[in-house]
Steps between C-alpha positions, in 0.01 A plus 500: 500500500625268224376426150216246482267320256464641159801739551732201521397356159681597178227645267679336199577145603294464814782389723633643824677828419696498823403863575609624840331842507427608853777281642794745480544516124458280203716391202247666274576846647828518309402350164371662179250285324506557122182631340464189283476291819247738665293473186454127555306566823124449443306828535315380818823421683701809419638671814382232733811277540868477407616310191732214613884507426454197269252673274700822500808307387302274256322789319771774514 
C-alpha cells in the first residue's frame, strides 16, 4: 500500500512531497527536520504528510 492523496502534498508549499512510505522506505525516514521548519506547518496539517525536500532546504 503506497502513499495517496493528502499524504503526498507538502503541508507548507502544497506541492508533491515525493513520499514513498509503504513502498520499501522513503527519503524522509533518514532526515531530521529542524523545529523551525516544523513550526511552519499549519495546525490542521501537523502529522498528516511529509514536508518536501525543497521546503526543508529552503527554511533550514
